[in-house]
Short mmCIF file of C-alpha atoms in Angstrom, two decimals:
data_model
loop_
_atom_site.label_atom_id
_atom_site.label_comp_id
_atom_site.label_asym_id
_atom_site.label_seq_id
_atom_site.Cartn_x
_atom_site.Cartn_y
_atom_site.Cartn_z
CA MET A 22 122.23 129.40 192.46
CA ASN A 23 120.89 132.23 190.32
CA GLY A 24 118.08 131.90 187.83
CA ARG A 25 120.42 131.21 184.94
CA GLY A 26 121.96 128.18 186.68
CA GLN A 27 125.49 126.88 186.68
CA SER A 28 127.05 124.59 184.14
CA LEU A 29 129.11 121.49 184.85
CA GLY A 30 130.02 121.10 181.21
CA ARG A 31 130.72 123.03 178.04
CA GLY A 32 127.80 124.64 176.28
CA GLN A 33 126.49 123.44 172.97
CA GLY A 34 128.03 125.17 170.00
CA VAL A 35 131.34 125.67 171.80
CA ARG A 36 134.27 123.84 170.23
CA LEU A 37 135.58 121.20 172.61
CA PRO A 38 139.25 121.49 173.53
CA SER A 39 141.58 118.61 172.73
CA LEU A 40 141.93 117.85 176.44
CA ASP A 41 138.76 116.97 178.35
CA THR A 42 139.51 118.69 181.67
CA ALA A 43 137.06 118.47 184.56
CA LEU A 44 137.19 122.00 185.97
CA PRO A 45 135.42 124.72 183.90
CA SER A 46 137.52 127.78 183.21
CA GLY A 47 137.47 130.18 186.16
CA ALA A 48 135.54 127.79 188.43
CA ASN A 49 136.34 127.49 192.13
CA ALA A 50 137.40 123.87 192.74
CA ARG A 51 135.65 123.50 196.12
CA GLU A 52 132.41 125.06 194.94
CA HIS A 53 132.50 122.90 191.81
CA ALA A 54 132.98 119.76 193.92
CA VAL A 55 129.92 120.69 196.00
CA LEU A 56 127.88 121.20 192.82
CA LEU A 57 129.05 117.84 191.49
CA ARG A 58 127.96 116.07 194.67
CA ARG A 59 124.53 117.69 194.42
CA ALA A 60 124.28 116.58 190.78
CA HIS A 61 125.35 113.05 191.75
CA ASP A 62 122.74 112.81 194.52
CA ALA A 63 120.02 114.23 192.28
CA ARG A 64 120.75 111.89 189.39
CA LEU A 65 120.75 108.78 191.58
CA THR A 66 117.44 109.70 193.21
CA GLY A 67 115.75 110.58 189.93
CA ARG A 68 115.55 114.32 190.57
CA PRO A 69 116.59 117.02 188.09
CA THR A 70 120.28 117.88 188.39
CA PRO A 71 121.20 121.45 189.39
CA ALA A 72 123.35 121.69 186.26
CA PRO A 73 124.20 119.46 183.28
CA LEU A 74 127.06 117.01 183.48
CA ARG A 75 129.84 116.95 180.93
CA PRO A 76 128.68 114.79 177.98
CA VAL A 77 131.49 112.26 178.54
CA ILE A 78 130.38 111.81 182.16
CA GLU A 79 126.69 111.71 181.22
CA ASP A 80 127.38 108.91 178.72
CA SER A 81 129.51 107.00 181.21
CA TRP A 82 126.87 107.18 183.95
CA GLY A 83 124.39 105.78 181.45
CA ARG A 84 126.67 102.78 180.95
CA MET A 85 126.95 102.36 184.73
CA ARG A 86 123.19 102.00 185.00
CA GLN A 87 123.27 99.36 182.28
CA PHE A 88 126.08 97.53 184.09
CA GLY A 89 124.12 97.64 187.35
CA ILE A 90 126.99 99.28 189.25
CA ASP A 91 125.94 100.15 192.82
CA PRO A 92 127.32 103.63 193.64
CA ASP A 93 127.15 102.98 197.39
CA SER A 94 128.36 99.40 197.73
CA ALA A 95 130.31 98.51 194.62
CA PRO A 96 132.48 95.42 195.14
CA PRO A 97 136.26 95.86 195.20
CA PRO A 98 137.93 95.49 191.81
CA LYS A 99 139.26 92.13 190.73
CA VAL A 100 143.01 91.74 191.37
CA ALA A 101 145.26 89.42 189.38
CA ARG A 102 147.66 87.02 191.09
CA LEU A 103 151.31 88.07 191.18
CA ASP A 104 152.34 85.51 188.54
CA GLU A 105 149.50 86.65 186.26
CA LEU A 106 150.44 90.30 186.78
CA GLN A 107 154.02 89.59 185.76
CA ARG A 108 152.84 87.83 182.63
CA PHE A 109 150.71 90.84 181.67
CA ARG A 110 153.64 93.17 182.33
CA ASP A 111 155.94 91.14 180.12
CA ALA A 112 153.35 91.11 177.33
CA SER A 113 152.67 94.85 177.42
CA PRO A 114 154.35 96.90 174.66
CA ILE A 115 154.33 99.83 177.10
CA SER A 116 157.00 98.03 179.14
CA GLU A 117 159.49 99.11 176.45
CA VAL A 118 158.89 102.78 177.28
CA LEU A 119 158.31 102.42 181.03
CA PRO A 120 161.69 104.00 181.95
CA LEU A 121 160.76 107.08 179.90
CA ILE A 122 157.36 107.32 181.61
CA ARG A 123 158.96 106.97 185.04
CA ARG A 124 161.52 109.71 184.34
CA SER A 125 158.76 112.02 183.15
CA LEU A 126 156.17 111.51 185.87
CA VAL A 127 157.25 109.71 189.04
CA SER A 128 159.20 112.56 190.63
CA VAL A 129 156.44 115.04 189.77
CA ALA A 130 153.76 112.73 191.17
CA ASP A 131 155.73 112.09 194.35
CA GLU A 132 156.29 115.78 195.08
CA ALA A 133 152.62 116.61 194.43
CA GLU A 134 151.39 113.72 196.62
CA HIS A 135 150.06 111.88 193.58
CA ILE A 136 150.64 108.42 192.21
CA MET A 137 151.44 107.43 188.65
CA LEU A 138 149.74 104.38 187.18
CA VAL A 139 150.24 102.50 183.92
CA THR A 140 147.55 100.10 182.72
CA ASP A 141 146.96 97.71 179.85
CA ALA A 142 144.10 98.02 177.36
CA ALA A 143 141.75 96.15 179.71
CA GLY A 144 142.32 98.71 182.49
CA GLN A 145 144.49 96.44 184.64
CA VAL A 146 147.02 98.41 186.69
CA LEU A 147 150.44 97.06 185.71
CA TRP A 148 152.65 99.56 187.53
CA ARG A 149 152.01 102.03 190.38
CA GLU A 150 154.55 104.47 191.81
CA GLY A 151 154.59 107.80 193.66
CA SER A 152 153.65 109.36 196.97
CA ARG A 153 153.60 107.06 200.00
CA ARG A 154 150.59 108.89 201.43
CA MET A 155 148.64 108.57 198.18
CA ARG A 156 149.58 104.90 197.85
CA ALA A 157 148.00 104.30 201.26
CA ILE A 158 144.83 106.11 200.17
CA SER A 159 144.67 104.16 196.92
CA ASP A 160 145.15 100.88 198.81
CA ARG A 161 141.89 101.58 200.65
CA VAL A 162 139.89 101.88 197.41
CA GLY A 163 141.63 98.96 195.68
CA LEU A 164 143.75 101.04 193.30
CA VAL A 165 146.66 98.62 193.48
CA GLU A 166 148.91 96.79 191.06
CA GLY A 167 147.02 93.97 189.39
CA SER A 168 143.56 95.53 189.94
CA TYR A 169 141.16 96.16 187.07
CA TRP A 170 139.96 99.76 186.76
CA ASN A 171 137.76 99.49 183.72
CA GLU A 172 134.26 100.95 183.92
CA GLY A 173 132.62 97.57 184.40
CA SER A 174 134.70 96.96 187.53
CA VAL A 175 134.70 100.29 189.41
CA GLY A 176 132.36 102.59 187.52
CA THR A 177 133.16 105.94 185.94
CA ASN A 178 136.82 106.82 186.49
CA ALA A 179 139.57 108.43 184.46
CA ILE A 180 141.29 105.15 183.56
CA GLY A 181 138.24 103.15 182.57
CA THR A 182 136.39 105.99 180.86
CA ALA A 183 139.46 107.24 178.95
CA LEU A 184 139.99 103.72 177.65
CA VAL A 185 136.37 103.64 176.45
CA VAL A 186 136.40 107.02 174.68
CA GLY A 187 140.01 106.71 173.51
CA ARG A 188 141.16 110.21 174.43
CA PRO A 189 142.74 112.07 177.40
CA LEU A 190 140.27 112.66 180.20
CA GLN A 191 140.16 114.12 183.70
CA VAL A 192 137.58 112.90 186.26
CA TYR A 193 137.05 114.96 189.39
CA SER A 194 135.33 114.28 192.70
CA ALA A 195 131.64 113.28 192.32
CA GLU A 196 132.04 112.74 188.58
CA HIS A 197 133.14 109.29 189.78
CA TYR A 198 130.01 107.15 189.83
CA VAL A 199 131.00 105.25 192.99
CA ARG A 200 130.90 107.43 196.11
CA SER A 201 134.04 105.94 197.66
CA LEU A 202 136.04 107.55 194.83
CA HIS A 203 134.73 111.09 195.35
CA ALA A 204 137.85 112.02 197.31
CA LEU A 205 140.04 111.53 194.21
CA THR A 206 140.96 113.54 191.15
CA CYS A 207 142.41 111.59 188.22
CA ALA A 208 143.89 112.47 184.84
CA CYS A 209 144.46 109.76 182.26
CA ALA A 210 145.66 109.53 178.65
CA PRO A 211 145.42 106.39 176.49
CA VAL A 212 148.52 105.08 174.76
CA HIS A 213 148.00 103.82 171.21
CA ASP A 214 150.21 101.77 168.95
CA PRO A 215 151.68 104.40 166.59
CA ARG A 216 151.72 101.86 163.76
CA ASP A 217 148.00 101.10 163.54
CA GLY A 218 146.26 103.10 166.27
CA ARG A 219 145.22 100.13 168.40
CA LEU A 220 144.87 100.74 172.12
CA LEU A 221 147.81 99.53 174.22
CA GLY A 222 146.88 100.90 177.64
CA ALA A 223 146.91 104.17 179.54
CA ILE A 224 148.95 106.46 181.78
CA ASP A 225 147.21 107.97 184.78
CA VAL A 226 148.05 110.40 187.57
CA THR A 227 145.76 110.27 190.63
CA GLY A 228 145.74 112.45 193.75
CA PRO A 229 143.53 113.90 196.49
CA VAL A 230 140.53 115.86 195.28
CA SER A 231 142.02 119.10 196.64
CA THR A 232 144.89 118.92 194.13
CA VAL A 233 142.80 119.14 190.95
CA HIS A 234 144.41 121.23 188.19
CA PRO A 235 143.91 121.26 184.39
CA SER A 236 147.68 121.15 183.78
CA THR A 237 147.82 117.62 185.21
CA LEU A 238 145.92 116.30 182.21
CA ALA A 239 148.12 118.28 179.83
CA LEU A 240 151.23 116.72 181.42
CA VAL A 241 149.87 113.17 181.28
CA SER A 242 148.76 113.64 177.68
CA ALA A 243 152.19 114.94 176.67
CA VAL A 244 153.91 111.95 178.28
CA ALA A 245 151.54 109.55 176.47
CA GLN A 246 152.41 111.22 173.15
CA LEU A 247 156.11 110.99 174.01
CA ALA A 248 155.72 107.28 174.77
CA GLU A 249 153.99 106.72 171.42
CA ALA A 250 156.76 108.57 169.57
CA HIS A 251 159.37 106.45 171.31
CA LEU A 252 157.51 103.26 170.39
CA GLN A 253 157.45 104.44 166.80
CA GLY A 254 161.22 104.98 166.91
CA LEU A 255 161.79 101.49 168.32
CA HIS A 256 159.66 100.03 165.53
CA HIS A 257 161.58 101.88 162.83
CA GLY A 258 164.87 100.77 164.36
CA HIS A 259 163.79 97.12 164.34
CA LEU A 260 162.68 97.30 160.71
CA GLU A 261 165.97 98.97 159.73
CA ARG A 262 167.96 96.16 161.37
CA LEU A 263 165.79 93.56 159.62
CA ARG A 264 166.26 95.41 156.33
CA SER A 265 170.03 95.27 156.74
CA VAL A 266 169.98 91.54 157.46
CA ALA A 267 167.78 90.81 154.45
CA ALA A 268 169.48 93.13 151.91
CA PRO A 269 172.05 90.59 150.58
CA LEU A 270 169.33 87.95 150.23
CA LEU A 271 166.92 90.24 148.39
CA ALA A 272 169.65 91.45 146.04
CA GLY A 273 169.94 87.97 144.57
CA LEU A 274 166.23 87.42 143.92
CA THR A 275 164.65 87.85 140.50
CA ARG A 276 161.01 87.31 141.49
CA PRO A 277 158.67 89.22 143.83
CA ALA A 278 159.47 88.96 147.53
CA LEU A 279 159.18 90.95 150.72
CA VAL A 280 160.59 90.86 154.22
CA VAL A 281 158.34 91.40 157.22
CA ASP A 282 158.87 91.38 160.97
CA ASP A 283 157.27 88.80 163.29
CA THR A 284 154.01 90.74 163.36
CA GLY A 285 153.82 91.25 159.59
CA TRP A 286 155.07 94.85 159.19
CA THR A 287 156.97 95.21 155.93
CA ALA A 288 160.67 96.07 156.09
CA ALA A 289 161.58 95.70 152.39
CA ALA A 290 160.23 94.47 149.07
CA VAL A 291 161.67 93.69 145.62
CA HIS A 292 159.95 93.32 142.23
CA MET A 293 156.53 94.10 143.72
CA GLU A 294 154.43 96.87 145.19
CA PRO A 295 155.08 96.73 148.94
CA VAL A 296 152.16 96.33 151.31
CA ARG A 297 152.28 98.14 154.63
CA ARG A 298 151.50 95.02 156.62
CA VAL A 299 150.85 91.35 155.92
CA LEU A 300 148.43 89.27 157.98
CA LEU A 301 150.51 86.31 159.12
CA PRO A 302 148.99 83.08 160.45
CA LYS A 303 148.79 82.93 164.25
CA HIS A 304 151.34 80.10 164.27
CA CYS A 305 153.69 80.98 161.45
CA GLU A 306 155.83 78.10 160.15
CA THR A 307 158.29 77.47 157.33
CA GLY A 308 156.51 76.28 154.20
CA THR A 309 153.57 77.40 152.11
CA ALA A 310 150.59 79.39 153.33
CA TRP A 311 147.80 81.48 151.86
CA LEU A 312 148.02 85.12 152.96
CA PRO A 313 145.39 87.84 152.47
CA ALA A 314 146.31 90.32 149.72
CA LEU A 315 149.12 88.08 148.50
CA GLY A 316 147.62 84.64 147.89
CA GLU A 317 149.72 81.46 148.09
CA CYS A 318 153.19 82.26 149.47
CA ALA A 319 156.40 80.53 150.46
CA LEU A 320 157.57 81.53 153.97
CA GLU A 321 161.15 81.34 155.20
CA PRO A 322 162.33 82.48 158.67
CA LEU A 323 164.79 85.32 159.12
CA PRO A 324 166.31 86.71 162.34
CA GLY A 325 163.41 88.77 163.68
CA GLY A 326 161.09 88.22 160.73
CA TRP A 327 160.11 86.33 157.59
CA LEU A 328 160.95 86.23 153.90
CA ILE A 329 157.72 85.96 151.90
CA ARG A 330 157.67 84.97 148.23
CA PRO A 331 154.24 85.12 146.56
CA SER A 332 153.46 82.35 144.10
CA PRO A 333 152.15 83.28 140.66
CA GLY A 334 148.55 82.39 139.93
CA GLU A 335 145.05 83.28 141.00
CA ARG A 336 144.58 84.54 144.55
CA ALA A 337 142.07 82.73 146.70
CA VAL A 338 139.39 84.68 148.54
CA PRO A 339 138.45 84.15 152.20
CA SER A 340 134.97 82.78 152.87
CA THR A 341 134.27 84.43 156.24
CA VAL A 342 135.12 87.76 157.86
CA THR A 343 134.45 88.23 161.58
CA LEU A 344 134.44 91.72 163.04
CA ASP A 345 134.77 91.30 166.81
CA LEU A 346 133.59 94.40 168.68
CA SER A 347 132.82 92.58 171.93
CA ARG A 348 136.11 93.67 173.54
CA PRO A 349 137.79 97.07 173.89
CA ALA A 350 140.40 96.07 171.27
CA ALA A 351 138.46 95.42 168.06
CA THR A 352 139.77 92.72 165.72
CA VAL A 353 139.01 91.44 162.25
CA THR A 354 139.48 87.76 161.44
CA VAL A 355 139.53 86.40 157.90
CA ALA A 356 139.08 82.69 157.35
CA GLY A 357 139.17 80.40 154.35
CA ASP A 358 140.16 76.92 153.27
CA SER A 359 143.83 77.63 153.97
CA GLY A 360 143.43 78.87 157.52
CA GLU A 361 142.54 81.87 159.67
CA TRP A 362 144.24 85.23 160.27
CA SER A 363 143.41 87.94 162.82
CA GLN A 364 144.43 91.58 163.10
CA ARG A 365 143.67 94.28 165.63
CA LEU A 366 142.01 97.32 164.13
CA SER A 367 142.52 101.04 164.55
CA PRO A 368 139.43 102.98 165.69
CA ARG A 369 138.93 104.48 162.21
CA HIS A 370 139.19 101.14 160.41
CA THR A 371 136.80 99.63 162.95
CA GLU A 372 134.21 102.31 162.16
CA LEU A 373 134.57 101.82 158.41
CA LEU A 374 134.31 98.03 158.52
CA LEU A 375 131.29 98.18 160.82
CA LEU A 376 129.51 100.58 158.46
CA LEU A 377 130.26 98.34 155.48
CA ALA A 378 129.07 95.29 157.45
CA VAL A 379 125.72 96.98 158.03
CA HIS A 380 125.38 98.39 154.49
CA ARG A 381 126.06 95.23 152.50
CA ASP A 382 124.85 96.92 149.29
CA GLY A 383 127.79 99.30 149.64
CA ARG A 384 128.56 102.95 150.41
CA SER A 385 130.13 105.59 148.23
CA GLY A 386 133.09 107.64 149.41
CA VAL A 387 130.79 110.63 149.96
CA GLN A 388 128.34 108.55 152.01
CA LEU A 389 131.13 107.17 154.19
CA SER A 390 132.51 110.68 154.63
CA HIS A 391 129.13 111.73 156.02
CA ASP A 392 128.93 108.54 158.11
CA VAL A 393 132.34 109.05 159.74
CA PHE A 394 132.94 112.82 159.72
CA GLY A 395 129.46 114.31 159.41
CA SER A 396 130.17 115.99 156.06
CA GLY A 397 131.15 115.10 152.50
CA GLN A 398 134.42 117.02 152.68
CA HIS A 399 136.60 114.08 153.74
CA VAL A 400 136.31 111.72 150.77
CA VAL A 401 140.08 111.72 150.19
CA THR A 402 140.68 110.61 153.78
CA VAL A 403 138.06 107.87 153.49
CA ARG A 404 139.59 106.57 150.27
CA ALA A 405 143.07 106.54 151.77
CA GLU A 406 141.91 104.61 154.85
CA LEU A 407 139.96 102.07 152.79
CA SER A 408 142.94 101.65 150.48
CA ARG A 409 144.95 100.51 153.50
CA VAL A 410 142.17 98.16 154.59
CA ARG A 411 141.91 96.65 151.10
CA ARG A 412 145.65 96.06 150.91
CA ASN A 413 145.49 94.14 154.20
CA LEU A 414 142.30 92.25 153.38
CA GLY A 415 142.76 91.46 149.71
CA GLY A 416 139.67 90.05 148.03
CA VAL A 417 137.39 91.05 150.90
CA ILE A 418 136.54 94.71 150.19
CA GLU A 419 135.34 95.85 146.75
CA SER A 420 135.11 99.42 145.46
CA ARG A 421 132.62 101.48 143.44
CA PRO A 422 130.80 101.38 145.79
CA TYR A 423 132.86 100.25 148.78
CA ARG A 424 131.41 96.99 150.08
CA PHE A 425 132.22 93.52 151.31
CA SER A 426 132.53 91.01 148.50
CA ASP A 427 129.30 89.13 147.77
CA ASP A 428 131.16 85.84 148.22
CA VAL A 429 132.20 86.64 151.78
CA ARG A 430 130.06 85.92 154.83
CA VAL A 431 130.35 88.78 157.34
CA ARG A 432 129.80 88.27 161.07
CA VAL A 433 129.71 91.09 163.64
CA LEU A 434 130.23 90.19 167.30
CA THR A 435 128.78 92.89 169.53
CA PRO A 436 129.38 93.79 173.17
CA GLU A 437 126.99 92.90 175.94
CA PRO A 438 124.78 94.90 176.10
CA PRO A 439 124.78 95.64 172.35
CA VAL A 440 124.02 99.34 172.93
CA ASP A 441 127.67 99.69 174.03
CA LEU A 442 128.65 99.44 170.37
CA LEU A 443 131.94 101.36 169.90
CA PRO A 444 131.21 103.68 172.85
CA GLY A 445 134.27 105.80 172.10
CA SER A 446 133.17 106.62 168.54
CA SER A 447 131.56 109.96 167.76
CA ALA A 448 131.03 109.15 164.07
CA PRO A 449 127.45 110.07 163.07
CA GLY A 450 126.94 106.74 161.32
CA VAL A 451 127.99 104.79 164.41
CA ARG A 452 125.83 106.92 166.72
CA GLU A 453 122.88 106.21 164.44
CA LEU A 454 123.63 102.48 164.66
CA ARG A 455 123.57 102.69 168.46
CA GLU A 456 120.10 104.20 168.28
CA ARG A 457 118.99 101.47 165.89
CA VAL A 458 120.31 98.83 168.28
CA ARG A 459 118.15 100.34 171.04
CA ARG A 460 115.05 99.98 168.85
CA GLU A 461 115.64 96.71 167.01
CA ASP A 462 117.66 93.51 167.10
CA LEU A 463 120.24 94.71 164.62
CA PHE A 464 122.97 92.34 165.77
CA ASP A 465 123.26 89.29 167.97
CA ARG A 466 126.14 87.61 169.80
CA SER A 467 126.77 85.15 166.96
CA GLY A 468 127.00 87.78 164.24
CA ARG A 469 124.97 89.57 161.64
#
């Protein structure tokens, strides 16, 4: 190596591409693999690395040390029973677009001696197809249907790490923390719910280390985007059918009402400002219930949804809000005298609610713009996102400044260890919180 050194990552000040590929532009794959192995050996023995790792790999290896993952004798990943696997498959929204994913990737993977994998949000492999030779190789490392490939199970890998950071990622050779995976190259792209941004799972293509190519990640990312677009189309089609069913009923009403699907997404509204989504009780039944943003409502079942008629009068306010960040899929739960409602959160809404939970005195739009984007130029975006949050959580979030209502108790459930707080977030305010967590007991497992 010459005196200037070689780089395993992208230099500071260089704009990162949208796809986090493993092979630097113009690099020889074999030479790069050798350099990665030297960096891996050096890092594990406490010696200086011959070149810096990519930041996403550096961060992941830090989590591996916290998890206590042994790079030389990591246990095989947990594998679900066949009946459990089938239950997870049936529950996965990605199952609705699986034929599209297969048509797009299986033949390509088979010809290139790769395998295609589809996982859920927890990193469990739900489906695996492709090259017979590569299936045999993956059997030996436990990359089988039903196995869990999150970071806590098998260390740094494209599936687990992409699910953590929430963006397409390629992991090559010795970038894998566990040595038994150094013979693999993997490209993975998360699949998000197009309605609210929540993580649904991931699509991955894995092959022998000799087959690494940046275009693999581009292909997987494109298929993930196609799957999300198709899910969006299915959602719109369902709401349109529900709207058609409810139209004659709504035409005869003279008071405010709206029609929502089984998960609370609004299909139609009359005599009122429509909300994008209503938080429905976990066990929705015919009768009267208090709903956030709407107050006391009468609920009537419809084919594929509900007719909701708000009652006039003062709207009650929840007494407790719980922001659960202990799992990869963040949720917010509002509770009051009339019951409890939970909703999964998009990454952006998770960041905003966490920042407001920490700053109980409130934050202005400019402050939140700096907290989330690193500058004050995104106030309009912040206001739009918080407007959506406030519509969903009526009576919980106040404005001028933005803050949780003084009457609401806020609890924040953190991961274990707490320094893994929103590891996929690059928001300056969240990164600062991670540093505070390292220095002080900012949160505990029971809340703030």
